[in-house]
Coordinates of C-alpha atoms (C1' of nucleotides) in Angstrom, one line a residue:
Chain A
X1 CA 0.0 0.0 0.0
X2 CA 2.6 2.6 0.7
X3 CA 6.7 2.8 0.5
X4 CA 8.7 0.3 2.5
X5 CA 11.3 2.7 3.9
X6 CA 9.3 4.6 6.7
X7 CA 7.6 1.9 8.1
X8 CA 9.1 0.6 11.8
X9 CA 9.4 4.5 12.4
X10 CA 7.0 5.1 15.4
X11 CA 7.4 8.3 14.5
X12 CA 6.2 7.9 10.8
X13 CA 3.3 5.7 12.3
X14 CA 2.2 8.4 14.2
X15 CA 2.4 11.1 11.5
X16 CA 0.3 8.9 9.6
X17 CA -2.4 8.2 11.7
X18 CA -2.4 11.8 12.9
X19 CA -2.3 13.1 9.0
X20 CA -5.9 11.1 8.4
X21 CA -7.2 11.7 11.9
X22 CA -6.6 16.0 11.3
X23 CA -7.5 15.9 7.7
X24 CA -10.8 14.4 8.4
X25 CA -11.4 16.8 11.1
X26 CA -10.7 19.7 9.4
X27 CA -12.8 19.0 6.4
X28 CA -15.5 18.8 8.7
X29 CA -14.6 22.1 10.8
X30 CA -14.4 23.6 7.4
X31 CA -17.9 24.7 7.2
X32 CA -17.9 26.4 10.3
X33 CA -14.8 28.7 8.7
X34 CA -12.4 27.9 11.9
X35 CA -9.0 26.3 12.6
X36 CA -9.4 23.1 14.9
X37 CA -7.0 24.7 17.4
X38 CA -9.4 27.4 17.7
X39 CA -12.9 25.1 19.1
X40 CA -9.7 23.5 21.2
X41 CA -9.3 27.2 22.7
X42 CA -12.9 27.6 22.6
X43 CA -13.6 24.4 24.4
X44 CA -10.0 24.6 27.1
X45 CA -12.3 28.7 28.1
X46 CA -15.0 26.9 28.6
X47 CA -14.0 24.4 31.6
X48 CA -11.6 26.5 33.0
X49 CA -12.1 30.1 33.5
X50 CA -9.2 32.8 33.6
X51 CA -6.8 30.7 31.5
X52 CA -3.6 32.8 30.1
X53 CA -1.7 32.4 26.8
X54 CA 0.8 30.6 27.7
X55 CA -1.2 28.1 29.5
X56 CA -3.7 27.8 26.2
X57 CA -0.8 27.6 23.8
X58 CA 0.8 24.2 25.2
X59 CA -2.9 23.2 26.3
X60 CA -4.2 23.3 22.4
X61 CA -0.6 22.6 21.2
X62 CA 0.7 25.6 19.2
X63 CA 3.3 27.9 19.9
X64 CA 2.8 31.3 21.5
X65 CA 3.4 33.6 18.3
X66 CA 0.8 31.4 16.2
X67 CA -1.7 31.3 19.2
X68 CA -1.4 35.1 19.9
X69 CA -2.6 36.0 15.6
X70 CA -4.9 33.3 15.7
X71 CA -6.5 34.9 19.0
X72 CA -6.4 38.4 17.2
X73 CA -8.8 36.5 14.5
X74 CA -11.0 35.2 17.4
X75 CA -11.2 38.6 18.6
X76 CA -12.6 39.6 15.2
X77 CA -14.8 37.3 14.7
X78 CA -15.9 38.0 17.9
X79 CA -15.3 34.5 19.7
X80 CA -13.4 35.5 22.6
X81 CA -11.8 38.4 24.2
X82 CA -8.5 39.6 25.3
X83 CA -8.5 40.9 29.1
X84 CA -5.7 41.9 31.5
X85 CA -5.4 40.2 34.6
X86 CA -5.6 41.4 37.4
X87 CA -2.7 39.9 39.7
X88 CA -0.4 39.9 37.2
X89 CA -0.6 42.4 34.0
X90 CA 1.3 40.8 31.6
X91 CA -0.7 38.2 31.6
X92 CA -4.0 37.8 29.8
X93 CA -7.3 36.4 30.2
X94 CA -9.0 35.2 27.3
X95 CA -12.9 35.0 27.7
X96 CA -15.1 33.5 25.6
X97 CA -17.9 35.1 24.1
X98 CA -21.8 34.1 24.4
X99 CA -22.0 34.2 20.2
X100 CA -18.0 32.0 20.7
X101 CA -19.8 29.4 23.4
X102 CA -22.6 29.2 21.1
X103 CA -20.4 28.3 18.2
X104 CA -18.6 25.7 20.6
X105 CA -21.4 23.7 20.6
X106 CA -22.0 23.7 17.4
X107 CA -18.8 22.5 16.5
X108 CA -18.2 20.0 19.2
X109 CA -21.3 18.1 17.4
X110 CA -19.1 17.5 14.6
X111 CA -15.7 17.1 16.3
X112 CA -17.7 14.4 18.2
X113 CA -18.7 12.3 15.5
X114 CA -16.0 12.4 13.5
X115 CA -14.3 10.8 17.0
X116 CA -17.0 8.6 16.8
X117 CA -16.0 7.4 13.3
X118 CA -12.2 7.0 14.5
X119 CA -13.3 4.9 17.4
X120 CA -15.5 2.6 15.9
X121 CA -12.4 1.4 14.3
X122 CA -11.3 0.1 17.5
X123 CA -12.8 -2.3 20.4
X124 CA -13.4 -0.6 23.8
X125 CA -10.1 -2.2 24.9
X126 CA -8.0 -1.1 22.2
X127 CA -9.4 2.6 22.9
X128 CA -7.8 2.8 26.0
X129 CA -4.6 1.0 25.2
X130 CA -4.0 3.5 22.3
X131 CA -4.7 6.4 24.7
X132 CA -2.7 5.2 26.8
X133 CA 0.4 4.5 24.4
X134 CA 0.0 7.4 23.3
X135 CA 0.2 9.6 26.7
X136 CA 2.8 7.7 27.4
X137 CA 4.9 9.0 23.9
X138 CA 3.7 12.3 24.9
X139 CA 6.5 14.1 26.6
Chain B
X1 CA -1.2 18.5 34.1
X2 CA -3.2 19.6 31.4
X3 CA -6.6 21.4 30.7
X4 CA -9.7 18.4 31.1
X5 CA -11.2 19.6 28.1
X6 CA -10.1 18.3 25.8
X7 CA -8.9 14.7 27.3
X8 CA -11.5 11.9 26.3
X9 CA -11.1 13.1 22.4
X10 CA -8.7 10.2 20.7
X11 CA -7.8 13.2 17.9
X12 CA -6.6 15.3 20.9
X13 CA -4.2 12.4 22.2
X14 CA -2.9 11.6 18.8
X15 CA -2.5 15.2 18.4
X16 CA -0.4 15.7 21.6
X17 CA 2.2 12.6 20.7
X18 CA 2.4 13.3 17.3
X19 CA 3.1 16.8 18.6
X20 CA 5.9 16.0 20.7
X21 CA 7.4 13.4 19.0
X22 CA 7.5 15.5 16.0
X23 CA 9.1 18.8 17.7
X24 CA 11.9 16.5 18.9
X25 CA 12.7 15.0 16.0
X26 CA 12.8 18.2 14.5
X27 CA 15.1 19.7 16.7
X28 CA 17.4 17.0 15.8
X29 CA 17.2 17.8 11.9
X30 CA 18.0 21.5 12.8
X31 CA 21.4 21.4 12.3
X32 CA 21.6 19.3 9.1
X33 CA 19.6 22.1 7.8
X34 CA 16.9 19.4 5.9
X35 CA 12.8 18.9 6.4
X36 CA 11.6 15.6 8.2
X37 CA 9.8 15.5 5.2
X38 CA 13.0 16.2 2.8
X39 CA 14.7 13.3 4.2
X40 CA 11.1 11.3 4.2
X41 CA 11.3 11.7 0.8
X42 CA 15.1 10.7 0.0
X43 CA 14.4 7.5 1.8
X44 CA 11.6 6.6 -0.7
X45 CA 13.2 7.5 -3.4
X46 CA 16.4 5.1 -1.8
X47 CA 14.3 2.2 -1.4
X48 CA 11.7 2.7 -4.4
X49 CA 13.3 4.2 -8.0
X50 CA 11.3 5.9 -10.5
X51 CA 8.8 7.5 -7.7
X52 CA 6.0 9.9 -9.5
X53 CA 5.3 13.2 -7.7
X54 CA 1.8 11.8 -6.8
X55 CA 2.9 9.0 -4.9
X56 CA 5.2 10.8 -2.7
X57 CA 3.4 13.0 -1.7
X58 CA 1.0 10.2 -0.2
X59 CA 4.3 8.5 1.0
X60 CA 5.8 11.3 2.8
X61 CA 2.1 12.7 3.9
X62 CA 2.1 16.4 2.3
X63 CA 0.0 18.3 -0.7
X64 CA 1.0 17.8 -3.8
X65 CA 1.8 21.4 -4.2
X66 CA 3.4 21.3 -1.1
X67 CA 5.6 18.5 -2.4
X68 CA 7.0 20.7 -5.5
X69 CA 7.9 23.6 -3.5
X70 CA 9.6 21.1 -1.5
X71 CA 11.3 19.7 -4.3
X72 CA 12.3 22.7 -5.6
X73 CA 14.4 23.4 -3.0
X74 CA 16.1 20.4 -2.9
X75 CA 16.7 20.2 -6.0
X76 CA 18.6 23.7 -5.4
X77 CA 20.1 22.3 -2.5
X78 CA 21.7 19.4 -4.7
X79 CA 20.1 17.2 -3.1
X80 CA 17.5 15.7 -6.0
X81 CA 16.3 16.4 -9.8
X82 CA 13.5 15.7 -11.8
X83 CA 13.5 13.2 -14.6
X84 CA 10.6 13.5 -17.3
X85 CA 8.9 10.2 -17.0
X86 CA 9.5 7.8 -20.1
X87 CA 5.9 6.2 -20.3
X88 CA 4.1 9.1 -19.2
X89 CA 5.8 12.8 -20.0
X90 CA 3.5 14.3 -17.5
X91 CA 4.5 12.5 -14.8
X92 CA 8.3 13.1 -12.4
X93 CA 11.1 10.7 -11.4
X94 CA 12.8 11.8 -8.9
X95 CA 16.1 10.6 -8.7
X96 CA 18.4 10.7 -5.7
X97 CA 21.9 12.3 -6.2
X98 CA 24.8 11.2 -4.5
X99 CA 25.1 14.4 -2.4
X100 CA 21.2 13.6 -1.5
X101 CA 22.3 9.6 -0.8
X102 CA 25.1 10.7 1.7
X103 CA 23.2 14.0 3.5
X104 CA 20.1 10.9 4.1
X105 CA 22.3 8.5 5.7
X106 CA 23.6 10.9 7.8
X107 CA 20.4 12.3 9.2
X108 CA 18.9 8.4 8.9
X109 CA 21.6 8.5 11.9
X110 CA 19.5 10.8 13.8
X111 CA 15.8 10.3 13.0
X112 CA 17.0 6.0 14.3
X113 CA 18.2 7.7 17.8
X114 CA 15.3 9.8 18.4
X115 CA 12.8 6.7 17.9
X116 CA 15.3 4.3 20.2
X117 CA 14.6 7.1 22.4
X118 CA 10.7 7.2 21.5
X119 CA 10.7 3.2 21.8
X120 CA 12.2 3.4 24.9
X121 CA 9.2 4.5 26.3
X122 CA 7.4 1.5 25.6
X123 CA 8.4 -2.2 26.1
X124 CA 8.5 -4.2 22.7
X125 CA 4.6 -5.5 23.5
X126 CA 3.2 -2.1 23.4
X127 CA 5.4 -1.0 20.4
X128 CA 3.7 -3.0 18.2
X129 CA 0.2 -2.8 19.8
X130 CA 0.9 1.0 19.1
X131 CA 2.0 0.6 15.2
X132 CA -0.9 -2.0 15.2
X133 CA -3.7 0.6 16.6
X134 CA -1.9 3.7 14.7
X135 CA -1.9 1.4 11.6
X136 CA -6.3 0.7 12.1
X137 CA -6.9 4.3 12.8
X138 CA -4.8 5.7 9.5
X139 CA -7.4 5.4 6.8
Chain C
dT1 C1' 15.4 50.9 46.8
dG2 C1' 16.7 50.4 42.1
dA3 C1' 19.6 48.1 38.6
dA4 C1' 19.6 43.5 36.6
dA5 C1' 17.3 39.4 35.5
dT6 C1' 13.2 36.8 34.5
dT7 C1' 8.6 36.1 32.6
dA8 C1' 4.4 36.8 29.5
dT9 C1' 2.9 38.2 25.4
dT10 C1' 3.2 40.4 21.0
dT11 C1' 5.5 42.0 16.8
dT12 C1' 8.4 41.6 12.8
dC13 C1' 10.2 39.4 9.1
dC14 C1' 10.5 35.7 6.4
dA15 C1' 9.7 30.7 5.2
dA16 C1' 6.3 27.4 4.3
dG17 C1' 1.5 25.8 3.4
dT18 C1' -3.2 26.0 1.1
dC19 C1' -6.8 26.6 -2.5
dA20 C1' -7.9 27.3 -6.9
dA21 C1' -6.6 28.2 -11.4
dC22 C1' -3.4 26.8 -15.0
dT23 C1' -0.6 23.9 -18.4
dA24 C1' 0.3 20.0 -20.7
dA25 C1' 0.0 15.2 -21.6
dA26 C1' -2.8 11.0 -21.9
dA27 C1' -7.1 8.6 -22.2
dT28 C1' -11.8 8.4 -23.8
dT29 C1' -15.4 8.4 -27.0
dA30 C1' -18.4 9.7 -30.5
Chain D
dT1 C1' -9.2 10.9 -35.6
dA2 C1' -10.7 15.2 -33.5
dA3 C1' -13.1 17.0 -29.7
dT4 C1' -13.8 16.1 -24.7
dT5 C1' -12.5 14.6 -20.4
dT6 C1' -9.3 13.1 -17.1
dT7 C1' -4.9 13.1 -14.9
dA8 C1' -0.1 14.9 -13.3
dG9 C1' 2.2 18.4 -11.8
dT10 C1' 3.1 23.4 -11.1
dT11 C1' 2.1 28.3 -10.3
dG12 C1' 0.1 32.4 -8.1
dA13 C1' -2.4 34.8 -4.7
dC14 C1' -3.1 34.6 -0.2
dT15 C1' -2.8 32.8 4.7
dT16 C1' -0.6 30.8 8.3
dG17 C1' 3.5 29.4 11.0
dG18 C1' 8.0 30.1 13.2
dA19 C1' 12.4 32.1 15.2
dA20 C1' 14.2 35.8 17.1
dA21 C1' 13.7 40.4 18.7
dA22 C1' 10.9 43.8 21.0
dT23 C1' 7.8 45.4 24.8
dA24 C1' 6.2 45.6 29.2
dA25 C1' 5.4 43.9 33.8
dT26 C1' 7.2 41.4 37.7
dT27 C1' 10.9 39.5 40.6
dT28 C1' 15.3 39.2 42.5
dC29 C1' 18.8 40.7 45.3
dA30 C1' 23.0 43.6 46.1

DNA sequence: TGAAATTATTTTCCAAGTCAACTAAAATTA
DNA sequence: TAATTTTAGTTGACTTGGAAAATAATTTCA
Protein backbone atom coordinates (compact mmCIF):
# COMPACT_ATOMS: atom_id res chain seq x y z
CA UNK A 1 0.00 0.00 0.00
CA UNK A 2 2.59 2.56 0.69
CA UNK A 3 6.75 2.83 0.53
CA UNK A 4 8.68 0.32 2.54
CA UNK A 5 11.30 2.74 3.95
CA UNK A 6 9.32 4.55 6.67
CA UNK A 7 7.55 1.87 8.12
CA UNK A 8 9.06 0.56 11.75
CA UNK A 9 9.42 4.50 12.43
CA UNK A 10 7.00 5.06 15.40
CA UNK A 11 7.43 8.32 14.47
CA UNK A 12 6.18 7.91 10.83
CA UNK A 13 3.29 5.68 12.31
CA UNK A 14 2.25 8.39 14.25
CA UNK A 15 2.43 11.06 11.50
CA UNK A 16 0.32 8.92 9.59
CA UNK A 17 -2.43 8.16 11.69
CA UNK A 18 -2.36 11.82 12.85
CA UNK A 19 -2.28 13.06 8.95
CA UNK A 20 -5.86 11.14 8.40
CA UNK A 21 -7.25 11.66 11.89
CA UNK A 22 -6.55 16.05 11.34
CA UNK A 23 -7.46 15.87 7.67
CA UNK A 24 -10.81 14.36 8.43
CA UNK A 25 -11.43 16.80 11.10
CA UNK A 26 -10.70 19.70 9.43
CA UNK A 27 -12.84 19.05 6.41
CA UNK A 28 -15.54 18.77 8.71
CA UNK A 29 -14.64 22.13 10.77
CA UNK A 30 -14.35 23.55 7.37
CA UNK A 31 -17.94 24.71 7.17
CA UNK A 32 -17.85 26.40 10.28
CA UNK A 33 -14.80 28.69 8.70
CA UNK A 34 -12.40 27.87 11.89
CA UNK A 35 -9.00 26.34 12.55
CA UNK A 36 -9.38 23.11 14.88
CA UNK A 37 -7.03 24.70 17.36
CA UNK A 38 -9.44 27.43 17.65
CA UNK A 39 -12.86 25.07 19.07
CA UNK A 40 -9.69 23.46 21.19
CA UNK A 41 -9.28 27.22 22.73
CA UNK A 42 -12.95 27.65 22.59
CA UNK A 43 -13.59 24.39 24.39
CA UNK A 44 -10.03 24.62 27.08
CA UNK A 45 -12.31 28.66 28.06
CA UNK A 46 -15.02 26.90 28.59
CA UNK A 47 -14.02 24.36 31.62
CA UNK A 48 -11.58 26.55 32.96
CA UNK A 49 -12.10 30.09 33.51
CA UNK A 50 -9.15 32.75 33.58
CA UNK A 51 -6.76 30.72 31.50
CA UNK A 52 -3.56 32.82 30.09
CA UNK A 53 -1.68 32.40 26.83
CA UNK A 54 0.75 30.62 27.75
CA UNK A 55 -1.25 28.08 29.55
CA UNK A 56 -3.74 27.79 26.21
CA UNK A 57 -0.81 27.55 23.76
CA UNK A 58 0.77 24.22 25.15
CA UNK A 59 -2.92 23.24 26.28
CA UNK A 60 -4.15 23.30 22.35
CA UNK A 61 -0.60 22.62 21.22
CA UNK A 62 0.72 25.56 19.18
CA UNK A 63 3.32 27.91 19.88
CA UNK A 64 2.79 31.28 21.45
CA UNK A 65 3.36 33.63 18.31
CA UNK A 66 0.79 31.41 16.17
CA UNK A 67 -1.66 31.30 19.20
CA UNK A 68 -1.43 35.08 19.86
CA UNK A 69 -2.57 35.97 15.60
CA UNK A 70 -4.92 33.32 15.68
CA UNK A 71 -6.49 34.92 18.98
CA UNK A 72 -6.38 38.40 17.18
CA UNK A 73 -8.79 36.54 14.54
CA UNK A 74 -11.02 35.24 17.43
CA UNK A 75 -11.22 38.64 18.58
CA UNK A 76 -12.56 39.65 15.21
CA UNK A 77 -14.79 37.26 14.72
CA UNK A 78 -15.85 38.00 17.94
CA UNK A 79 -15.29 34.48 19.67
CA UNK A 80 -13.40 35.53 22.55
CA UNK A 81 -11.76 38.38 24.18
CA UNK A 82 -8.50 39.61 25.29
CA UNK A 83 -8.47 40.89 29.15
CA UNK A 84 -5.73 41.86 31.48
CA UNK A 85 -5.44 40.16 34.58
CA UNK A 86 -5.63 41.36 37.40
CA UNK A 87 -2.71 39.91 39.69
CA UNK A 88 -0.40 39.93 37.16
CA UNK A 89 -0.56 42.42 34.05
CA UNK A 90 1.34 40.82 31.57
CA UNK A 91 -0.67 38.21 31.61
CA UNK A 92 -3.97 37.83 29.80
CA UNK A 93 -7.28 36.37 30.17
CA UNK A 94 -9.04 35.16 27.26
CA UNK A 95 -12.85 35.02 27.66
CA UNK A 96 -15.13 33.54 25.64
CA UNK A 97 -17.93 35.10 24.11
CA UNK A 98 -21.84 34.06 24.35
CA UNK A 99 -21.97 34.17 20.24
CA UNK A 100 -18.00 32.01 20.74
CA UNK A 101 -19.81 29.38 23.45
CA UNK A 102 -22.62 29.20 21.11
CA UNK A 103 -20.45 28.29 18.17
CA UNK A 104 -18.58 25.74 20.60
CA UNK A 105 -21.44 23.75 20.61
CA UNK A 106 -22.00 23.69 17.41
CA UNK A 107 -18.83 22.47 16.51
CA UNK A 108 -18.16 20.05 19.19
CA UNK A 109 -21.27 18.14 17.40
CA UNK A 110 -19.08 17.55 14.56
CA UNK A 111 -15.67 17.09 16.33
CA UNK A 112 -17.71 14.45 18.23
CA UNK A 113 -18.74 12.34 15.46
CA UNK A 114 -15.96 12.38 13.49
CA UNK A 115 -14.26 10.85 17.00
CA UNK A 116 -16.99 8.62 16.83
CA UNK A 117 -15.97 7.37 13.26
CA UNK A 118 -12.21 7.01 14.52
CA UNK A 119 -13.33 4.91 17.41
CA UNK A 120 -15.46 2.57 15.87
CA UNK A 121 -12.37 1.45 14.34
CA UNK A 122 -11.26 0.11 17.53
CA UNK A 123 -12.80 -2.27 20.42
CA UNK A 124 -13.45 -0.57 23.76
CA UNK A 125 -10.06 -2.23 24.91
CA UNK A 126 -7.97 -1.10 22.24
CA UNK A 127 -9.43 2.58 22.94
CA UNK A 128 -7.81 2.80 26.01
CA UNK A 129 -4.60 1.02 25.24
CA UNK A 130 -4.02 3.48 22.28
CA UNK A 131 -4.67 6.35 24.71
CA UNK A 132 -2.67 5.25 26.79
CA UNK A 133 0.42 4.46 24.37
CA UNK A 134 0.00 7.36 23.27
CA UNK A 135 0.15 9.61 26.71
CA UNK A 136 2.78 7.67 27.45
CA UNK A 137 4.94 9.01 23.85
CA UNK A 138 3.67 12.33 24.93
CA UNK A 139 6.53 14.13 26.63
CA UNK B 1 -1.20 18.46 34.14
CA UNK B 2 -3.17 19.63 31.37
CA UNK B 3 -6.63 21.38 30.72
CA UNK B 4 -9.74 18.41 31.12
CA UNK B 5 -11.24 19.62 28.08
CA UNK B 6 -10.07 18.30 25.81
CA UNK B 7 -8.94 14.66 27.35
CA UNK B 8 -11.47 11.93 26.29
CA UNK B 9 -11.13 13.08 22.44
CA UNK B 10 -8.71 10.18 20.66
CA UNK B 11 -7.83 13.20 17.91
CA UNK B 12 -6.56 15.26 20.90
CA UNK B 13 -4.23 12.37 22.19
CA UNK B 14 -2.93 11.55 18.80
CA UNK B 15 -2.46 15.19 18.35
CA UNK B 16 -0.41 15.68 21.62
CA UNK B 17 2.18 12.56 20.69
CA UNK B 18 2.44 13.31 17.31
CA UNK B 19 3.06 16.79 18.59
CA UNK B 20 5.89 15.97 20.66
CA UNK B 21 7.38 13.40 19.05
CA UNK B 22 7.48 15.50 16.05
CA UNK B 23 9.08 18.80 17.67
CA UNK B 24 11.88 16.53 18.95
CA UNK B 25 12.75 14.95 15.98
CA UNK B 26 12.75 18.24 14.51
CA UNK B 27 15.06 19.72 16.65
CA UNK B 28 17.38 16.98 15.80
CA UNK B 29 17.16 17.81 11.89
CA UNK B 30 17.95 21.54 12.76
CA UNK B 31 21.38 21.37 12.26
CA UNK B 32 21.59 19.31 9.05
CA UNK B 33 19.64 22.11 7.82
CA UNK B 34 16.93 19.40 5.88
CA UNK B 35 12.82 18.94 6.43
CA UNK B 36 11.64 15.64 8.19
CA UNK B 37 9.82 15.50 5.22
CA UNK B 38 12.96 16.21 2.83
CA UNK B 39 14.68 13.29 4.20
CA UNK B 40 11.13 11.32 4.20
CA UNK B 41 11.32 11.66 0.82
CA UNK B 42 15.14 10.71 -0.02
CA UNK B 43 14.43 7.54 1.81
CA UNK B 44 11.55 6.58 -0.72
CA UNK B 45 13.20 7.53 -3.43
CA UNK B 46 16.39 5.13 -1.80
CA UNK B 47 14.34 2.17 -1.45
CA UNK B 48 11.68 2.73 -4.45
CA UNK B 49 13.33 4.17 -7.96
CA UNK B 50 11.28 5.94 -10.49
CA UNK B 51 8.81 7.53 -7.71
CA UNK B 52 6.02 9.87 -9.46
CA UNK B 53 5.35 13.21 -7.73
CA UNK B 54 1.81 11.79 -6.77
CA UNK B 55 2.86 9.01 -4.86
CA UNK B 56 5.17 10.84 -2.70
CA UNK B 57 3.35 13.01 -1.72
CA UNK B 58 0.97 10.22 -0.22
CA UNK B 59 4.29 8.49 1.01
CA UNK B 60 5.82 11.29 2.84
CA UNK B 61 2.10 12.68 3.88
CA UNK B 62 2.08 16.36 2.34
CA UNK B 63 0.04 18.27 -0.66
CA UNK B 64 1.01 17.83 -3.84
CA UNK B 65 1.82 21.44 -4.21
CA UNK B 66 3.43 21.34 -1.08
CA UNK B 67 5.56 18.51 -2.42
CA UNK B 68 6.98 20.70 -5.45
CA UNK B 69 7.86 23.58 -3.55
CA UNK B 70 9.64 21.07 -1.48
CA UNK B 71 11.29 19.72 -4.30
CA UNK B 72 12.26 22.74 -5.62
CA UNK B 73 14.42 23.38 -2.97
CA UNK B 74 16.12 20.39 -2.93
CA UNK B 75 16.75 20.17 -5.98
CA UNK B 76 18.56 23.73 -5.40
CA UNK B 77 20.06 22.29 -2.53
CA UNK B 78 21.71 19.41 -4.66
CA UNK B 79 20.07 17.24 -3.13
CA UNK B 80 17.52 15.67 -6.00
CA UNK B 81 16.30 16.38 -9.82
CA UNK B 82 13.48 15.70 -11.84
CA UNK B 83 13.48 13.25 -14.59
CA UNK B 84 10.58 13.46 -17.31
CA UNK B 85 8.94 10.21 -17.00
CA UNK B 86 9.47 7.81 -20.12
CA UNK B 87 5.85 6.17 -20.28
CA UNK B 88 4.14 9.10 -19.20
CA UNK B 89 5.78 12.83 -19.97
CA UNK B 90 3.52 14.30 -17.54
CA UNK B 91 4.45 12.47 -14.80
CA UNK B 92 8.35 13.05 -12.38
CA UNK B 93 11.11 10.74 -11.40
CA UNK B 94 12.80 11.83 -8.89
CA UNK B 95 16.14 10.61 -8.71
CA UNK B 96 18.45 10.66 -5.71
CA UNK B 97 21.89 12.30 -6.20
CA UNK B 98 24.83 11.20 -4.53
CA UNK B 99 25.08 14.41 -2.42
CA UNK B 100 21.20 13.65 -1.51
CA UNK B 101 22.29 9.64 -0.77
CA UNK B 102 25.14 10.66 1.70
CA UNK B 103 23.25 14.02 3.46
CA UNK B 104 20.07 10.93 4.13
CA UNK B 105 22.30 8.54 5.67
CA UNK B 106 23.63 10.94 7.82
CA UNK B 107 20.44 12.28 9.21
CA UNK B 108 18.89 8.37 8.91
CA UNK B 109 21.57 8.51 11.91
CA UNK B 110 19.45 10.79 13.79
CA UNK B 111 15.82 10.31 13.00
CA UNK B 112 16.99 6.02 14.27
CA UNK B 113 18.20 7.70 17.78
CA UNK B 114 15.34 9.83 18.38
CA UNK B 115 12.79 6.68 17.95
CA UNK B 116 15.29 4.32 20.24
CA UNK B 117 14.60 7.12 22.42
CA UNK B 118 10.69 7.15 21.46
CA UNK B 119 10.72 3.19 21.77
CA UNK B 120 12.18 3.38 24.91
CA UNK B 121 9.22 4.55 26.35
CA UNK B 122 7.40 1.54 25.59
CA UNK B 123 8.35 -2.21 26.09
CA UNK B 124 8.54 -4.20 22.68
CA UNK B 125 4.58 -5.46 23.52
CA UNK B 126 3.20 -2.05 23.44
CA UNK B 127 5.45 -1.03 20.41
CA UNK B 128 3.75 -3.03 18.24
CA UNK B 129 0.22 -2.80 19.81
CA UNK B 130 0.88 0.99 19.05
CA UNK B 131 1.99 0.60 15.20
CA UNK B 132 -0.94 -2.01 15.20
CA UNK B 133 -3.73 0.58 16.59
CA UNK B 134 -1.86 3.69 14.73
CA UNK B 135 -1.94 1.37 11.64
CA UNK B 136 -6.28 0.65 12.11
CA UNK B 137 -6.86 4.29 12.83
CA UNK B 138 -4.77 5.70 9.46
CA UNK B 139 -7.38 5.39 6.78
C1' DT C 1 15.35 50.86 46.79
C1' DG C 2 16.73 50.40 42.06
C1' DA C 3 19.56 48.05 38.62
C1' DA C 4 19.56 43.47 36.58
C1' DA C 5 17.34 39.36 35.46
C1' DT C 6 13.18 36.84 34.45
C1' DT C 7 8.63 36.06 32.61
C1' DA C 8 4.37 36.81 29.50
C1' DT C 9 2.89 38.22 25.37
C1' DT C 10 3.24 40.38 21.00
C1' DT C 11 5.52 42.02 16.77
C1' DT C 12 8.42 41.60 12.78
C1' DC C 13 10.15 39.45 9.06
C1' DC C 14 10.52 35.65 6.44
C1' DA C 15 9.65 30.68 5.23
C1' DA C 16 6.30 27.35 4.26
C1' DG C 17 1.45 25.81 3.44
C1' DT C 18 -3.19 26.03 1.06
C1' DC C 19 -6.78 26.58 -2.46
C1' DA C 20 -7.92 27.35 -6.88
C1' DA C 21 -6.55 28.15 -11.36
C1' DC C 22 -3.45 26.76 -15.03
C1' DT C 23 -0.57 23.93 -18.40
C1' DA C 24 0.34 20.02 -20.68
C1' DA C 25 0.01 15.18 -21.65
C1' DA C 26 -2.79 11.02 -21.90
C1' DA C 27 -7.10 8.59 -22.22
C1' DT C 28 -11.80 8.39 -23.75
C1' DT C 29 -15.39 8.42 -26.97
C1' DA C 30 -18.36 9.70 -30.50
C1' DT D 1 -9.23 10.95 -35.57
C1' DA D 2 -10.69 15.23 -33.53
C1' DA D 3 -13.14 16.96 -29.69
C1' DT D 4 -13.76 16.10 -24.74
C1' DT D 5 -12.51 14.59 -20.39
C1' DT D 6 -9.29 13.13 -17.10
C1' DT D 7 -4.92 13.08 -14.86
C1' DA D 8 -0.12 14.88 -13.26
C1' DG D 9 2.19 18.43 -11.80
C1' DT D 10 3.08 23.39 -11.13
C1' DT D 11 2.08 28.29 -10.33
C1' DG D 12 0.08 32.36 -8.11
C1' DA D 13 -2.35 34.84 -4.66
C1' DC D 14 -3.07 34.64 -0.17
C1' DT D 15 -2.82 32.80 4.69
C1' DT D 16 -0.59 30.80 8.32
C1' DG D 17 3.49 29.38 11.03
C1' DG D 18 8.00 30.07 13.23
C1' DA D 19 12.42 32.08 15.19
C1' DA D 20 14.16 35.82 17.13
C1' DA D 21 13.68 40.44 18.66
C1' DA D 22 10.87 43.80 21.05
C1' DT D 23 7.83 45.40 24.79
C1' DA D 24 6.22 45.57 29.18
C1' DA D 25 5.38 43.95 33.77
C1' DT D 26 7.24 41.40 37.71
C1' DT D 27 10.95 39.46 40.62
C1' DT D 28 15.31 39.17 42.49
C1' DC D 29 18.85 40.69 45.31
C1' DA D 30 22.99 43.56 46.14
Amino acid sequence: MQNKALDGYISYALATAHRSVDTSIKARLKKHGVQLEAWRIMECLDTENHLTMGALAKAVLINPPTLSKLVDRMVSDGLVHRLIAESDHRQINLMLTDLGRHRMLQIRKDVEDQDEVLIGKLDGREQSVLIDLLFKLSN
